[in-house]
Short mmCIF file of C-alpha atoms in Angstrom, two decimals:
data_model
loop_
_atom_site.label_atom_id
_atom_site.label_comp_id
_atom_site.label_asym_id
_atom_site.label_seq_id
_atom_site.Cartn_x
_atom_site.Cartn_y
_atom_site.Cartn_z
CA UNK A 1 -68.51 -26.96 83.82
CA UNK A 2 -69.22 -30.55 82.82
CA UNK A 3 -68.92 -31.24 79.09
CA UNK A 4 -69.71 -34.90 78.43
CA UNK A 5 -67.95 -36.58 75.54
CA UNK A 6 -69.98 -37.15 72.38
CA UNK A 7 -70.56 -40.77 71.39
CA UNK A 8 -68.11 -40.44 68.51
CA UNK A 9 -65.54 -37.69 69.09
CA UNK A 10 -62.88 -36.55 66.65
CA UNK A 11 -60.56 -39.38 65.57
CA UNK A 12 -56.85 -38.80 64.88
CA UNK A 13 -53.96 -41.10 64.07
CA UNK A 14 -50.22 -40.91 64.71
CA UNK A 15 -48.30 -42.73 61.98
CA UNK A 16 -50.02 -45.23 59.68
CA UNK A 17 -53.53 -46.30 60.63
CA UNK A 18 -54.40 -49.91 61.32
CA UNK A 19 -57.61 -49.97 63.34
CA UNK A 20 -58.72 -46.63 61.88
CA UNK A 21 -57.79 -47.37 58.29
CA UNK A 22 -60.43 -45.97 55.96
CA UNK A 23 -61.74 -43.42 58.44
CA UNK A 24 -60.53 -40.66 56.11
CA UNK A 25 -62.78 -42.02 53.35
CA UNK A 26 -66.14 -42.58 55.03
CA UNK A 27 -67.83 -42.05 58.37
CA UNK A 28 -68.68 -45.75 58.69
CA UNK A 29 -67.16 -48.69 56.88
CA UNK A 30 -70.01 -50.89 55.65
CA UNK A 31 -69.15 -54.42 54.59
CA UNK A 32 -68.27 -53.55 50.98
CA UNK A 33 -66.04 -50.63 51.95
CA UNK A 34 -64.53 -52.65 54.80
CA UNK A 35 -63.44 -55.37 52.35
CA UNK A 36 -62.06 -52.79 49.93
CA UNK A 37 -59.99 -51.17 52.69
CA UNK A 38 -58.84 -54.24 54.61
CA UNK A 39 -59.19 -57.07 52.09
CA UNK A 40 -60.43 -60.63 52.62
CA UNK A 41 -59.65 -62.71 55.70
CA UNK A 42 -58.84 -66.41 55.73
CA UNK A 43 -59.87 -68.61 58.68
CA UNK A 44 -57.28 -69.97 61.11
CA UNK A 45 -57.27 -73.10 63.25
CA UNK A 46 -57.50 -72.80 67.03
CA UNK A 47 -53.81 -73.31 67.77
CA UNK A 48 -52.83 -71.12 64.79
CA UNK A 49 -54.94 -68.29 66.16
CA UNK A 50 -53.62 -68.71 69.69
CA UNK A 51 -50.05 -68.75 68.37
CA UNK A 52 -50.71 -65.57 66.38
CA UNK A 53 -51.98 -63.88 69.54
CA UNK A 54 -48.87 -65.03 71.39
CA UNK A 55 -46.51 -63.82 68.69
CA UNK A 56 -47.96 -60.30 68.67
CA UNK A 57 -48.17 -60.33 72.50
CA UNK A 58 -51.87 -59.47 72.31
CA UNK A 59 -53.34 -58.52 75.68
CA UNK A 60 -56.92 -57.52 76.37
CA UNK A 61 -57.60 -53.83 75.72
CA UNK A 62 -60.45 -53.47 78.18
CA UNK A 63 -58.36 -52.74 81.27
CA UNK A 64 -57.37 -56.09 82.76
CA UNK A 65 -54.76 -56.77 80.08
CA UNK A 66 -55.03 -60.59 80.16
CA UNK A 67 -53.06 -62.44 77.41
CA UNK A 68 -55.54 -63.29 74.66
CA UNK A 69 -53.80 -66.46 73.50
CA UNK A 70 -53.94 -67.96 76.97
CA UNK A 71 -57.64 -67.10 77.27
CA UNK A 72 -58.37 -68.64 73.85
CA UNK A 73 -56.65 -71.90 74.78
CA UNK A 74 -58.42 -72.07 78.15
CA UNK A 75 -61.83 -71.76 76.49
CA UNK A 76 -60.96 -74.36 73.86
CA UNK A 77 -59.67 -76.84 76.42
CA UNK A 78 -62.72 -76.40 78.65
CA UNK A 79 -65.06 -76.90 75.69
CA UNK A 80 -63.30 -80.12 74.65
CA UNK A 81 -63.15 -81.47 78.20
CA UNK A 82 -66.84 -80.82 78.80
CA UNK A 83 -68.01 -81.67 75.30
CA UNK A 84 -69.98 -78.44 74.85
CA UNK A 85 -69.93 -75.64 72.31
CA UNK A 86 -68.31 -72.44 73.63
CA UNK A 87 -69.72 -68.92 73.30
CA UNK A 88 -67.90 -65.84 72.00
CA UNK A 89 -68.77 -62.44 73.50
CA UNK A 90 -67.62 -59.04 72.25
CA UNK A 91 -67.58 -56.68 75.21
CA UNK A 92 -68.48 -53.31 73.73
CA UNK A 93 -69.99 -52.08 76.99
CA UNK A 94 -68.39 -48.73 77.67
CA UNK A 95 -70.11 -47.28 80.73
CA UNK A 96 -67.27 -45.04 81.85
CA UNK A 97 -67.87 -41.38 80.91
CA UNK A 98 -64.20 -40.89 79.96
CA UNK A 99 -63.98 -43.81 77.48
CA UNK A 100 -65.02 -43.74 73.83
CA UNK A 101 -62.49 -45.85 71.92
CA UNK A 102 -64.68 -48.96 71.64
CA UNK A 103 -67.71 -46.83 70.80
CA UNK A 104 -65.73 -45.28 67.95
CA UNK A 105 -64.77 -48.70 66.60
CA UNK A 106 -68.28 -50.11 66.93
CA UNK A 107 -69.74 -47.08 65.18
CA UNK A 108 -67.18 -46.63 62.44
CA UNK A 109 -65.47 -50.02 61.92
CA UNK A 110 -67.86 -52.69 63.23
CA UNK A 111 -66.79 -55.28 60.67
CA UNK A 112 -63.18 -55.20 61.84
CA UNK A 113 -64.37 -56.21 65.32
CA UNK A 114 -66.68 -58.86 63.88
CA UNK A 115 -63.79 -60.23 61.80
CA UNK A 116 -61.76 -60.97 64.92
CA UNK A 117 -64.70 -62.42 66.82
CA UNK A 118 -65.74 -64.64 63.90
CA UNK A 119 -62.15 -65.88 63.55
CA UNK A 120 -62.25 -66.92 67.20
CA UNK A 121 -65.73 -68.44 66.90
CA UNK A 122 -64.73 -70.60 63.92
CA UNK A 123 -61.46 -71.65 65.54
CA UNK A 124 -63.29 -72.71 68.72
CA UNK A 125 -66.29 -74.26 67.00
CA UNK A 126 -68.62 -71.79 68.71
CA UNK A 127 -72.20 -71.52 67.54
CA UNK A 128 -73.16 -68.38 69.45
CA UNK A 129 -71.81 -64.84 69.09
CA UNK A 130 -73.00 -62.06 71.40
CA UNK A 131 -72.17 -58.36 71.13
CA UNK A 132 -72.76 -56.29 74.29
CA UNK A 133 -73.22 -52.54 73.77
CA UNK A 134 -74.28 -49.60 75.95
CA UNK A 135 -75.39 -46.86 73.56
CA UNK A 136 -78.07 -46.35 70.93
CA UNK A 137 -75.55 -45.47 68.25
CA UNK A 138 -73.46 -48.59 68.83
CA UNK A 139 -76.52 -50.84 68.88
CA UNK A 140 -77.74 -49.45 65.55
CA UNK A 141 -74.30 -49.86 63.96
CA UNK A 142 -73.77 -53.42 65.18
CA UNK A 143 -77.25 -54.58 64.17
CA UNK A 144 -76.66 -53.13 60.70
CA UNK A 145 -73.28 -54.89 60.48
CA UNK A 146 -74.77 -58.26 61.46
CA UNK A 147 -77.52 -57.80 58.88
CA UNK A 148 -74.92 -56.98 56.19
CA UNK A 149 -73.29 -60.34 56.90
CA UNK A 150 -76.57 -62.22 57.02
CA UNK A 151 -76.12 -63.03 60.70
CA UNK A 152 -79.08 -63.23 63.07
CA UNK A 153 -80.39 -65.14 66.07
CA UNK A 154 -82.70 -67.35 64.05
CA UNK A 155 -82.69 -71.08 64.72
CA UNK A 156 -80.97 -73.32 62.21
CA UNK A 157 -78.06 -71.01 61.43
CA UNK A 158 -74.52 -72.34 61.72
CA UNK A 159 -73.74 -69.33 63.93
CA UNK A 160 -76.41 -67.44 65.85
CA UNK A 161 -75.52 -63.82 66.55
CA UNK A 162 -77.35 -61.31 68.73
CA UNK A 163 -76.90 -57.93 70.37
CA UNK A 164 -77.33 -57.39 74.12
CA UNK A 165 -77.94 -53.87 75.42
CA UNK A 166 -76.45 -53.08 78.82
CA UNK A 167 -77.04 -49.96 80.94
CA UNK A 168 -74.49 -47.17 80.70
CA UNK A 169 -73.03 -47.89 84.12
CA UNK A 170 -69.49 -48.43 85.37
CA UNK A 171 -70.23 -51.94 86.65
CA UNK A 172 -72.08 -53.04 83.50
CA UNK A 173 -68.86 -53.43 81.53
CA UNK A 174 -67.34 -55.79 84.09
CA UNK A 175 -66.90 -59.23 82.49
CA UNK A 176 -69.21 -61.11 84.85
CA UNK A 177 -71.90 -58.42 84.49
CA UNK A 178 -71.77 -58.71 80.69
CA UNK A 179 -72.04 -62.50 80.90
CA UNK A 180 -74.97 -62.22 83.28
CA UNK A 181 -76.73 -59.79 80.93
CA UNK A 182 -76.01 -62.05 77.95
CA UNK A 183 -77.74 -64.87 79.81
CA UNK A 184 -80.88 -62.78 80.28
CA UNK A 185 -80.15 -61.47 83.77
CA UNK A 186 -79.40 -57.96 85.04
CA UNK A 187 -76.17 -56.33 83.89
CA UNK A 188 -74.65 -56.62 87.36
CA UNK A 189 -71.81 -58.73 88.75
CA UNK A 190 -73.26 -61.93 90.24
CA UNK A 191 -71.59 -61.53 93.65
CA UNK A 192 -69.26 -64.48 93.14
CA UNK A 193 -66.20 -64.79 90.98
CA UNK A 194 -66.20 -67.46 88.27
CA UNK A 195 -63.87 -68.02 85.33
CA UNK A 196 -65.75 -67.32 82.13
CA UNK A 197 -63.47 -69.75 80.31
CA UNK A 198 -64.97 -72.53 82.43
CA UNK A 199 -68.54 -71.34 82.96
CA UNK A 200 -69.88 -68.26 81.22
CA UNK A 201 -73.03 -67.61 79.19
CA UNK A 202 -75.54 -70.38 79.95
CA UNK A 203 -72.82 -72.24 81.84
CA UNK A 204 -70.82 -72.79 78.65
CA UNK A 205 -67.11 -71.93 78.30
CA UNK A 206 -67.06 -68.34 77.09
CA UNK A 207 -64.44 -66.28 75.29
CA UNK A 208 -65.16 -62.71 76.32
CA UNK A 209 -62.90 -59.91 75.22
CA UNK A 210 -62.96 -56.21 74.56
CA UNK A 211 -64.02 -54.82 71.17
CA UNK A 212 -60.58 -53.37 70.39
CA UNK A 213 -58.94 -56.71 71.22
CA UNK A 214 -60.92 -58.50 68.51
CA UNK A 215 -60.14 -55.70 66.05
CA UNK A 216 -56.41 -56.02 66.78
CA UNK A 217 -56.68 -59.77 66.18
CA UNK A 218 -58.29 -59.16 62.80
CA UNK A 219 -55.53 -56.73 61.78
CA UNK A 220 -52.80 -59.19 62.79
CA UNK A 221 -54.50 -62.09 60.99
CA UNK A 222 -54.45 -60.09 57.76
CA UNK A 223 -50.95 -58.65 57.84
CA UNK A 224 -49.17 -61.37 59.83
CA UNK A 225 -47.15 -61.17 63.04
CA UNK A 226 -43.94 -59.97 61.41
CA UNK A 227 -45.50 -56.94 59.72
CA UNK A 228 -47.66 -56.28 62.78
CA UNK A 229 -44.50 -56.18 64.90
CA UNK A 230 -42.92 -53.49 62.71
CA UNK A 231 -45.21 -50.95 64.42
CA UNK A 232 -44.63 -49.95 68.02
CA UNK A 233 -42.36 -51.41 70.66
CA UNK A 234 -40.86 -54.89 70.41
CA UNK A 235 -42.22 -55.66 73.88
CA UNK A 236 -45.73 -54.34 73.09
CA UNK A 237 -46.10 -54.29 69.30
CA UNK A 238 -48.89 -52.59 67.37
CA UNK A 239 -51.05 -49.58 68.06
CA UNK A 240 -53.45 -48.65 70.84
CA UNK A 241 -56.56 -46.51 70.92
CA UNK A 242 -56.66 -43.72 73.51
CA UNK A 243 -59.51 -41.44 74.56
CA UNK A 244 -58.26 -37.97 75.49
CA UNK A 245 -60.48 -35.58 77.44
CA UNK A 246 -60.31 -33.36 80.51
CA UNK A 247 -58.26 -30.18 80.05
CA UNK A 248 -57.79 -30.55 76.29
CA UNK A 249 -58.74 -28.20 73.47
CA UNK A 250 -60.02 -31.10 71.34
CA UNK A 251 -61.39 -34.22 73.02
CA UNK A 252 -60.54 -37.10 70.73
CA UNK A 253 -59.86 -40.77 70.17
CA UNK A 254 -56.39 -41.28 68.75
CA UNK A 255 -54.70 -44.38 67.33
CA UNK A 256 -51.05 -44.31 68.27
CA UNK A 257 -48.17 -46.79 68.04
CA UNK A 258 -46.81 -47.97 71.36
CA UNK A 259 -43.61 -46.17 72.27
CA UNK A 260 -44.79 -42.69 71.23
CA UNK A 261 -44.09 -40.15 74.01
CA UNK A 262 -47.14 -39.44 76.11
CA UNK A 263 -46.24 -35.75 76.01
CA UNK A 264 -46.67 -35.74 72.21
CA UNK A 265 -50.14 -37.33 72.41
CA UNK A 266 -51.24 -34.73 74.97
CA UNK A 267 -49.95 -31.91 72.78
CA UNK A 268 -51.93 -33.34 69.86
CA UNK A 269 -55.14 -32.88 71.85
CA UNK A 270 -54.18 -29.41 73.07
CA UNK A 271 -53.48 -30.26 76.71
CA UNK A 272 -51.77 -27.74 79.01
CA UNK A 273 -47.98 -27.69 78.51
CA UNK A 274 -47.50 -28.26 82.26
CA UNK A 275 -50.46 -30.25 83.58
CA UNK A 276 -50.54 -30.55 87.34
CA UNK A 277 -51.74 -34.11 86.88
CA UNK A 278 -52.81 -36.63 84.24
CA UNK A 279 -55.28 -39.37 85.10
CA UNK A 280 -54.22 -42.49 83.20
CA UNK A 281 -56.43 -45.52 82.71
CA UNK A 282 -59.70 -43.72 83.46
CA UNK A 283 -61.67 -43.56 86.69
CA UNK A 284 -60.24 -46.85 87.93
CA UNK A 285 -56.74 -45.66 87.05
CA UNK A 286 -53.87 -43.66 88.52
CA UNK A 287 -52.70 -40.05 88.49
CA UNK A 288 -49.23 -39.13 87.29
CA UNK A 289 -47.52 -35.73 87.49
CA UNK A 290 -45.86 -33.53 84.86
CA UNK A 291 -42.44 -35.06 85.51
CA UNK A 292 -43.79 -38.53 84.81
CA UNK A 293 -45.50 -37.26 81.65
CA UNK A 294 -42.14 -36.11 80.30
CA UNK A 295 -40.57 -39.58 80.64
CA UNK A 296 -43.52 -41.89 79.92
CA UNK A 297 -44.33 -43.41 76.54
CA UNK A 298 -47.57 -45.03 75.48
CA UNK A 299 -47.30 -48.58 76.78
CA UNK A 300 -48.52 -50.63 79.70
CA UNK A 301 -45.01 -51.15 81.07
CA UNK A 302 -43.87 -47.53 80.74
CA UNK A 303 -46.96 -46.10 82.39
CA UNK A 304 -46.75 -48.64 85.20
CA UNK A 305 -43.11 -47.66 85.78
CA UNK A 306 -44.10 -44.05 86.49
CA UNK A 307 -47.09 -45.04 88.61
CA UNK A 308 -49.71 -44.77 85.89
CA UNK A 309 -51.90 -47.30 84.10
CA UNK A 310 -52.96 -47.85 80.50
CA UNK A 311 -56.20 -49.52 81.59
CA UNK A 312 -59.01 -48.91 79.11
CA UNK A 313 -57.01 -46.19 77.36
CA UNK A 314 -58.55 -43.06 78.90
CA UNK A 315 -56.08 -40.18 79.38
CA UNK A 316 -57.30 -37.07 81.25
CA UNK A 317 -54.99 -34.13 82.00
CA UNK A 318 -55.97 -31.28 84.30
CA UNK A 319 -54.40 -27.83 84.26
CA UNK A 320 -53.18 -25.61 87.08
CA UNK A 321 -56.44 -23.64 87.27
CA UNK A 322 -58.46 -26.29 89.09
CA UNK A 323 -58.32 -28.01 92.49
CA UNK A 324 -57.27 -31.62 91.80
CA UNK A 325 -58.82 -32.86 95.02
CA UNK A 326 -62.12 -31.19 94.15
CA UNK A 327 -62.00 -32.78 90.69
CA UNK A 328 -61.32 -36.16 92.29
CA UNK A 329 -64.18 -35.69 94.74
CA UNK A 330 -66.64 -35.29 91.85
CA UNK A 331 -65.45 -38.62 90.45
CA UNK A 332 -65.43 -40.29 93.88
CA UNK A 333 -69.08 -39.30 94.39
CA UNK A 334 -69.97 -40.67 90.97
CA UNK A 335 -68.10 -43.93 91.60
CA UNK A 336 -69.94 -44.35 94.91
CA UNK A 337 -73.30 -43.93 93.18
CA UNK A 338 -72.32 -46.46 90.50
CA UNK A 339 -72.25 -49.35 93.00
CA UNK A 340 -74.23 -52.47 92.20
CA UNK A 341 -75.39 -52.41 95.82
CA UNK A 342 -74.62 -56.09 96.32
CA UNK A 343 -71.74 -56.08 98.79
CA UNK A 344 -70.74 -54.01 101.78
CA UNK A 345 -67.34 -52.75 100.54
CA UNK A 346 -69.06 -51.23 97.51
CA UNK A 347 -72.42 -50.15 98.90
CA UNK A 348 -71.07 -48.78 102.18
CA UNK A 349 -67.32 -48.41 101.71
CA UNK A 350 -67.28 -46.25 98.58
CA UNK A 351 -69.77 -43.66 99.90
CA UNK A 352 -67.78 -43.56 103.15
CA UNK A 353 -64.57 -42.99 101.17
CA UNK A 354 -66.14 -40.20 99.09
CA UNK A 355 -67.46 -38.65 102.28
CA UNK A 356 -64.02 -38.93 103.84
CA UNK A 357 -62.47 -37.03 100.95
CA UNK A 358 -65.16 -34.37 101.37
CA UNK A 359 -64.26 -34.08 105.06
CA UNK A 360 -60.60 -33.61 104.16
CA UNK A 361 -61.49 -30.86 101.70
CA UNK A 362 -63.69 -29.12 104.22
CA UNK A 363 -61.32 -28.68 107.13
CA UNK A 364 -61.44 -32.10 108.80
CA UNK A 365 -57.71 -31.96 109.40
CA UNK A 366 -55.32 -34.87 109.97
CA UNK A 367 -58.02 -36.97 111.66
CA UNK A 368 -60.20 -36.83 108.54
CA UNK A 369 -57.24 -37.75 106.34
CA UNK A 370 -56.39 -40.73 108.52
CA UNK A 371 -60.03 -41.88 108.49
CA UNK A 372 -60.05 -41.63 104.69
CA UNK A 373 -56.90 -43.72 104.39
CA UNK A 374 -58.39 -46.36 106.66
CA UNK A 375 -61.68 -46.71 104.81
CA UNK A 376 -59.92 -46.78 101.43
CA UNK A 377 -57.63 -49.56 102.63
CA UNK A 378 -60.58 -51.48 104.09
CA UNK A 379 -62.37 -51.55 100.72
CA UNK A 380 -59.49 -53.19 98.84
CA UNK A 381 -59.80 -56.86 97.94
CA UNK A 382 -63.16 -57.38 99.60
CA UNK A 383 -65.68 -56.60 96.86
CA UNK A 384 -67.73 -59.00 94.77
CA UNK A 385 -66.36 -57.40 91.57
CA UNK A 386 -63.52 -55.08 90.59
CA UNK A 387 -65.41 -51.81 91.09
CA UNK A 388 -64.44 -51.34 94.78
CA UNK A 389 -60.78 -52.11 94.07
CA UNK A 390 -60.64 -49.76 91.08
CA UNK A 391 -62.35 -46.97 93.00
CA UNK A 392 -60.04 -47.43 95.98
CA UNK A 393 -57.04 -47.34 93.64
CA UNK A 394 -58.25 -44.04 92.19
CA UNK A 395 -58.65 -42.53 95.68
CA UNK A 396 -55.29 -43.81 96.91
CA UNK A 397 -53.63 -42.40 93.79
CA UNK A 398 -55.29 -39.03 94.39
CA UNK A 399 -53.86 -38.86 97.90
CA UNK A 400 -50.33 -39.77 96.79
CA UNK A 401 -50.24 -37.63 93.64
CA UNK A 402 -51.34 -34.27 95.08
CA UNK A 403 -49.50 -34.06 98.38
CA UNK A 404 -49.04 -30.26 98.27
CA UNK A 405 -52.75 -29.68 97.70
CA UNK A 406 -53.57 -32.24 100.35
CA UNK A 407 -51.37 -30.46 102.87
CA UNK A 408 -53.00 -27.12 102.00
CA UNK A 409 -56.44 -28.55 102.72
CA UNK A 410 -55.45 -30.56 105.79
CA UNK A 411 -53.23 -27.98 107.46
CA UNK A 412 -54.48 -24.71 106.01
CA UNK A 413 -57.57 -23.15 104.56
CA UNK A 414 -57.49 -24.91 101.21
CA UNK A 415 -55.49 -24.63 98.00
CA UNK A 416 -57.28 -21.45 96.85
CA UNK A 417 -58.37 -22.87 93.50
CA UNK A 418 -61.93 -23.62 92.35
CA UNK A 419 -63.18 -26.93 91.06
CA UNK A 420 -64.16 -26.28 87.46
CA UNK A 421 -65.40 -29.76 86.52
CA UNK A 422 -62.90 -30.75 83.84
CA UNK A 423 -63.37 -34.51 84.12
CA UNK A 424 -66.39 -35.69 82.12
CA UNK A 425 -69.44 -37.17 83.84
CA UNK A 426 -72.82 -38.14 82.36
CA UNK A 427 -75.04 -35.17 81.54
CA UNK A 428 -78.39 -34.71 83.30
CA UNK A 429 -81.41 -34.98 81.07
CA UNK A 430 -80.08 -37.32 78.37
CA UNK A 431 -83.03 -39.14 76.84
CA UNK A 432 -81.20 -41.92 75.01
CA UNK A 433 -79.14 -43.34 77.84
CA UNK A 434 -79.97 -46.13 80.22
CA UNK A 435 -80.56 -46.32 83.94
CA UNK A 436 -77.20 -45.03 85.16
CA UNK A 437 -77.71 -41.45 83.98
CA UNK A 438 -78.58 -38.69 86.41
CA UNK A 439 -82.34 -38.45 86.84
CA UNK A 440 -82.37 -34.66 86.99
CA UNK A 441 -83.48 -34.93 90.62
CA UNK A 442 -81.59 -34.17 93.81
CA UNK A 443 -82.11 -34.96 97.48
CA UNK A 444 -82.58 -32.05 99.86
CA UNK A 445 -83.10 -31.69 103.62
CA UNK A 446 -85.28 -29.21 105.47
CA UNK A 447 -82.94 -28.56 108.39
CA UNK A 448 -85.71 -26.94 110.43
CA UNK A 449 -87.38 -30.37 110.58
CA UNK A 450 -84.47 -32.86 110.54
CA UNK A 451 -83.96 -34.61 113.88
CA UNK A 452 -81.03 -36.83 112.90
CA UNK A 453 -82.84 -40.19 112.98
CA UNK A 454 -80.46 -41.55 110.33
CA UNK A 455 -82.92 -43.89 108.55
CA UNK A 456 -82.23 -42.22 105.21
CA UNK A 457 -78.53 -43.12 105.38
CA UNK A 458 -79.43 -46.77 105.95
CA UNK A 459 -81.72 -46.85 102.92
CA UNK A 460 -79.53 -45.08 100.36
CA UNK A 461 -75.94 -44.86 101.70
CA UNK A 462 -74.64 -44.19 98.17
CA UNK A 463 -76.12 -40.68 98.41
CA UNK A 464 -76.52 -40.01 102.14
CA UNK A 465 -74.17 -40.61 105.02
CA UNK A 466 -74.24 -39.51 108.63
CA UNK A 467 -71.83 -36.72 109.52
CA UNK A 468 -69.82 -36.54 112.75
CA UNK A 469 -72.75 -34.73 114.38
CA UNK A 470 -75.13 -37.58 113.55
CA UNK A 471 -77.04 -35.59 110.95
CA UNK A 472 -77.26 -36.58 107.27
CA UNK A 473 -74.78 -35.29 104.69
CA UNK A 474 -76.01 -35.41 101.12
CA UNK A 475 -73.98 -36.09 97.99
CA UNK A 476 -73.88 -33.00 95.80
CA UNK A 477 -74.89 -34.95 92.71
CA UNK A 478 -78.01 -35.75 90.73
CA UNK A 479 -79.70 -38.96 91.86
CA UNK A 480 -78.78 -41.71 89.36
CA UNK A 481 -81.88 -43.30 87.92
CA UNK A 482 -80.93 -46.74 89.22
CA UNK A 483 -81.03 -45.32 92.79
CA UNK A 484 -84.21 -43.33 92.30
CA UNK A 485 -86.49 -45.89 93.93
CA UNK A 486 -84.42 -46.09 97.10
CA UNK A 487 -84.11 -42.30 97.25
CA UNK A 488 -87.90 -41.98 97.13
CA UNK A 489 -88.22 -44.69 99.77
CA UNK A 490 -85.85 -42.75 102.02
CA UNK A 491 -88.08 -39.69 101.60
CA UNK A 492 -91.17 -41.68 102.58
CA UNK A 493 -89.47 -43.27 105.58
CA UNK A 494 -88.20 -40.01 107.12
CA UNK A 495 -90.05 -39.75 110.48
CA UNK A 496 -89.70 -35.97 110.58
CA UNK A 497 -90.70 -35.46 106.90
CA UNK A 498 -87.47 -33.49 106.49
CA UNK A 499 -86.15 -35.22 103.35
CA UNK A 500 -87.43 -34.43 99.87
CA UNK A 501 -86.58 -34.91 96.20
CA UNK A 502 -86.24 -31.75 94.11
CA UNK A 503 -85.99 -31.23 90.37
CA UNK A 504 -82.49 -30.18 89.37
CA UNK A 505 -82.21 -28.04 86.28
CA UNK A 506 -79.10 -28.72 84.14
CA UNK A 507 -76.44 -26.29 85.20
CA UNK A 508 -72.73 -25.66 85.17
CA UNK A 509 -70.74 -26.65 88.21
CA UNK A 510 -70.17 -23.56 90.35
CA UNK A 511 -66.66 -22.54 91.22
CA UNK A 512 -65.39 -23.04 94.72
CA UNK A 513 -64.76 -20.01 96.89
CA UNK A 514 -61.13 -18.84 96.96
CA UNK A 515 -59.15 -20.52 99.70
CA UNK A 516 -61.68 -23.26 100.29
CA UNK A 517 -63.57 -26.09 98.72
CA UNK A 518 -67.23 -26.54 97.91
CA UNK A 519 -68.72 -29.14 100.20
CA UNK A 520 -69.72 -31.94 97.87
CA UNK A 521 -71.17 -33.85 100.76
CA UNK A 522 -73.45 -31.46 102.59
CA UNK A 523 -72.70 -29.41 105.60
CA UNK A 524 -74.36 -31.71 108.07
CA UNK A 525 -76.75 -29.92 110.40
CA UNK A 526 -76.63 -26.54 108.63
#
């Protein structure tokens, strides 16, 4: 079972709405309705805006959590020092299958996001505004919102605004990938780390922040820091948007004040009363157990205290009916295939880590577990972007959170539970998505012909690795479209003509046999 999230799932609110105000009136707040609901907005000077961000303790809502006021000042200072106009970028790229909060805002309240971005642009003296999006629905909504305000990319305007479409991939939402795409390049990290505040789009100082961050800024600018601080915790005032999926009766995006018990939010979505684990922060986040759920509240600090992470606001519980290691293996395989292919820790390390977890699940014993720990540790801190680190964090959290299941697989015959596919992944056969979606094709080996040359693993290590016997092991996943060319090249280069690409009809994920685990990376020689 793999039920992808819709672009715009159900939206709920706990307490009084701020970001979602007006959602009970219309499906989308056009400019006239937006002004009726939220009222007018006066401009603020650069230091005024930075001070407002400081007073409400506004941190980025895209995962990194960087203080917005500090980022705003850094961009302004760099622009003054260099004598150039800065650029403002709204990062609405949401390539993670478990995240929909920014998509909801861009589809239903685009003008609230634009309000915050235009405040920042005017305060900084920027003349360029860029909105990066990943989905058809968000692109249509943002283009309509810009048109309603009379904003375009035509020459001669005081502010030129444009939309950049990025592929629906995990790495495409990374800040440097968005900046590269905004400059006309591929939506991939550039392989070197630069501060956007110093050199971003076109080499200009760039203020890039998440869509929800700009919306929060617009709310605070209207109601003021004192009233804003009346909602939520004193240490993290305001509300946050969360995407709830996994083992829930109603996948949803919910606006909730900080400080609300996590248990209450899970109950709102119909999660199991005793989840065996909750993935917090999405697929670059951390697992927490039922005990931690009972004590945690919705806040960065509280979740970090119990070993979790707020991250990009994705919360995914799983119930007792599924194998948590099998669920994690599905995500590990997907993360490995999402690599930009530009550095060794990502291109080679993540497939090796996913394969190591498969070995553990399939009777590799303590040696396989030790090998997995080693490769996961080797990936950390060595990638060209944050994808390897986030993926390694997810794997390390899996190993520490499910020790009983791990022991059952390492020392016994498995945990006895199937993998039912609760965690959402992209659906095969989607026509409106970009290059990261599954192609509907799958690699297969004719074992009567395979001689174990290993060339295929060199060409596309994201999908093929060599097993302990020297024969290829294939990822049990549809070939992502961005790897399709290399997969076909691997087929052509096979000296024994043993490798082929087959059409894969959309299907539900089969259950694992009792007492064991389905081998998500193939059985080697067969």
